[in-house]
């Protein structure tokens, strides 16, 4: 009965502009294994992602749950702020970038404008909303891979970002194998290592709605791997609330949403240098939007 009340309330309270209930109920036609291979195909076409940085200290700005429908004021403000920071190396979007398929070209155009104004690269990861309404092919078209690594090379060291796709809870067999290879064979070559994903590995509610939360056994395995191979931080979104956890020597940091109308809203800023890797939860855009 409680689940029925929740579903009815969801239907009544969700904006019609954002809701196509059949699109939510019908699962993505591509499972985790198929999406992995499609992301790998994108990686083969693009080659290695390497950022050559002029100085050892740099910033990474991280946003999640932007949920664009037809307005981009907060997205634009976030990108503007990153362009004003001379230490910005790149930006990360942790999924749920759009809420409707019609928003893909709009977000793509805003990113192109960002680049025309000299903005730094934006790397993206898919969230569960990118799979709704059979949106995965559009994600591939406009953003490309959701499983990849980025190398940041400074004059003194090199750091690694590992992007994971967790849109349907489990990473799947092939992505788990790929991750183990990256951590075991590639990670030792780098100073700092950051994992970025959409789902909150420590979620205990039903926030994935018709999906499910990450399997407990998989979460335990991942946290063991992150500890063993000295992952410095795991960045997460999805739950629309900021959180900073420390587990088995690894920081698990969740960002506030950047969705229009959401409060509190905000993003994460990573500050890396020769001494340390710091992560700040920025609780709102400045000025507020």
PDB file of N, CA and C in Angstrom, residues 8 35-36 103 146 161 164 182 185 205 260 274 277 281-282:
ATOM      1  N   UNK A   8       1.434   6.947  -6.798  1.00  0.00           N
ATOM      2  CA  UNK A   8       0.387   7.919  -7.119  1.00  0.00           C
ATOM      3  C   UNK A   8       0.876   9.334  -6.837  1.00  0.00           C
ATOM      4  N   UNK A  35      25.829  -1.565 -23.351  1.00  0.00           N
ATOM      5  CA  UNK A  35      26.256  -0.175 -23.208  1.00  0.00           C
ATOM      6  C   UNK A  35      27.770  -0.090 -23.007  1.00  0.00           C
ATOM      7  N   UNK A  36      28.331  -1.062 -22.311  1.00  0.00           N
ATOM      8  CA  UNK A  36      29.785  -1.086 -22.141  1.00  0.00           C
ATOM      9  C   UNK A  36      30.479  -1.156 -23.498  1.00  0.00           C
ATOM     10  N   UNK A 103      15.971  17.860 -24.752  1.00  0.00           N
ATOM     11  CA  UNK A 103      16.977  18.751 -24.170  1.00  0.00           C
ATOM     12  C   UNK A 103      18.395  18.455 -24.654  1.00  0.00           C
ATOM     13  N   UNK A 146      30.452   6.710 -21.872  1.00  0.00           N
ATOM     14  CA  UNK A 146      30.200   6.962 -20.452  1.00  0.00           C
ATOM     15  C   UNK A 146      31.145   6.146 -19.573  1.00  0.00           C
ATOM     16  N   UNK A 161      41.535  10.189 -13.909  1.00  0.00           N
ATOM     17  CA  UNK A 161      40.099  10.157 -13.651  1.00  0.00           C
ATOM     18  C   UNK A 161      39.538   8.901 -14.307  1.00  0.00           C
ATOM     19  N   UNK A 164      32.843   5.883 -14.605  1.00  0.00           N
ATOM     20  CA  UNK A 164      32.069   4.642 -14.599  1.00  0.00           C
ATOM     21  C   UNK A 164      30.609   4.925 -14.896  1.00  0.00           C
ATOM     22  N   UNK A 182      42.087  -1.420 -15.156  1.00  0.00           N
ATOM     23  CA  UNK A 182      42.560  -0.035 -15.033  1.00  0.00           C
ATOM     24  C   UNK A 182      43.225   0.186 -13.678  1.00  0.00           C
ATOM     25  N   UNK A 185      46.574  -2.244 -13.530  1.00  0.00           N
ATOM     26  CA  UNK A 185      47.653  -2.059 -14.497  1.00  0.00           C
ATOM     27  C   UNK A 185      47.978  -0.594 -14.793  1.00  0.00           C
ATOM     28  N   UNK A 205      17.726   3.797   0.059  1.00  0.00           N
ATOM     29  CA  UNK A 205      16.294   3.972  -0.198  1.00  0.00           C
ATOM     30  C   UNK A 205      15.956   3.501  -1.608  1.00  0.00           C
ATOM     31  N   UNK A 260      17.379  23.382 -12.078  1.00  0.00           N
ATOM     32  CA  UNK A 260      16.643  24.624 -11.879  1.00  0.00           C
ATOM     33  C   UNK A 260      15.594  24.440 -10.789  1.00  0.00           C
ATOM     34  N   UNK A 274      50.810  19.638  -5.663  1.00  0.00           N
ATOM     35  CA  UNK A 274      51.840  18.680  -5.275  1.00  0.00           C
ATOM     36  C   UNK A 274      51.667  18.187  -3.844  1.00  0.00           C
ATOM     37  N   UNK A 277      45.157  16.672  -2.511  1.00  0.00           N
ATOM     38  CA  UNK A 277      43.969  16.749  -3.354  1.00  0.00           C
ATOM     39  C   UNK A 277      42.790  17.063  -2.434  1.00  0.00           C
ATOM     40  N   UNK A 281      32.726  21.167  -1.186  1.00  0.00           N
ATOM     41  CA  UNK A 281      31.312  21.189  -1.556  1.00  0.00           C
ATOM     42  C   UNK A 281      30.883  22.645  -1.634  1.00  0.00           C
ATOM     43  N   UNK A 282      30.626  23.130  -2.835  1.00  0.00           N
ATOM     44  CA  UNK A 282      30.184  24.513  -3.033  1.00  0.00           C
ATOM     45  C   UNK A 282      28.664  24.502  -2.971  1.00  0.00           C
TER      46      UNK A 282
END
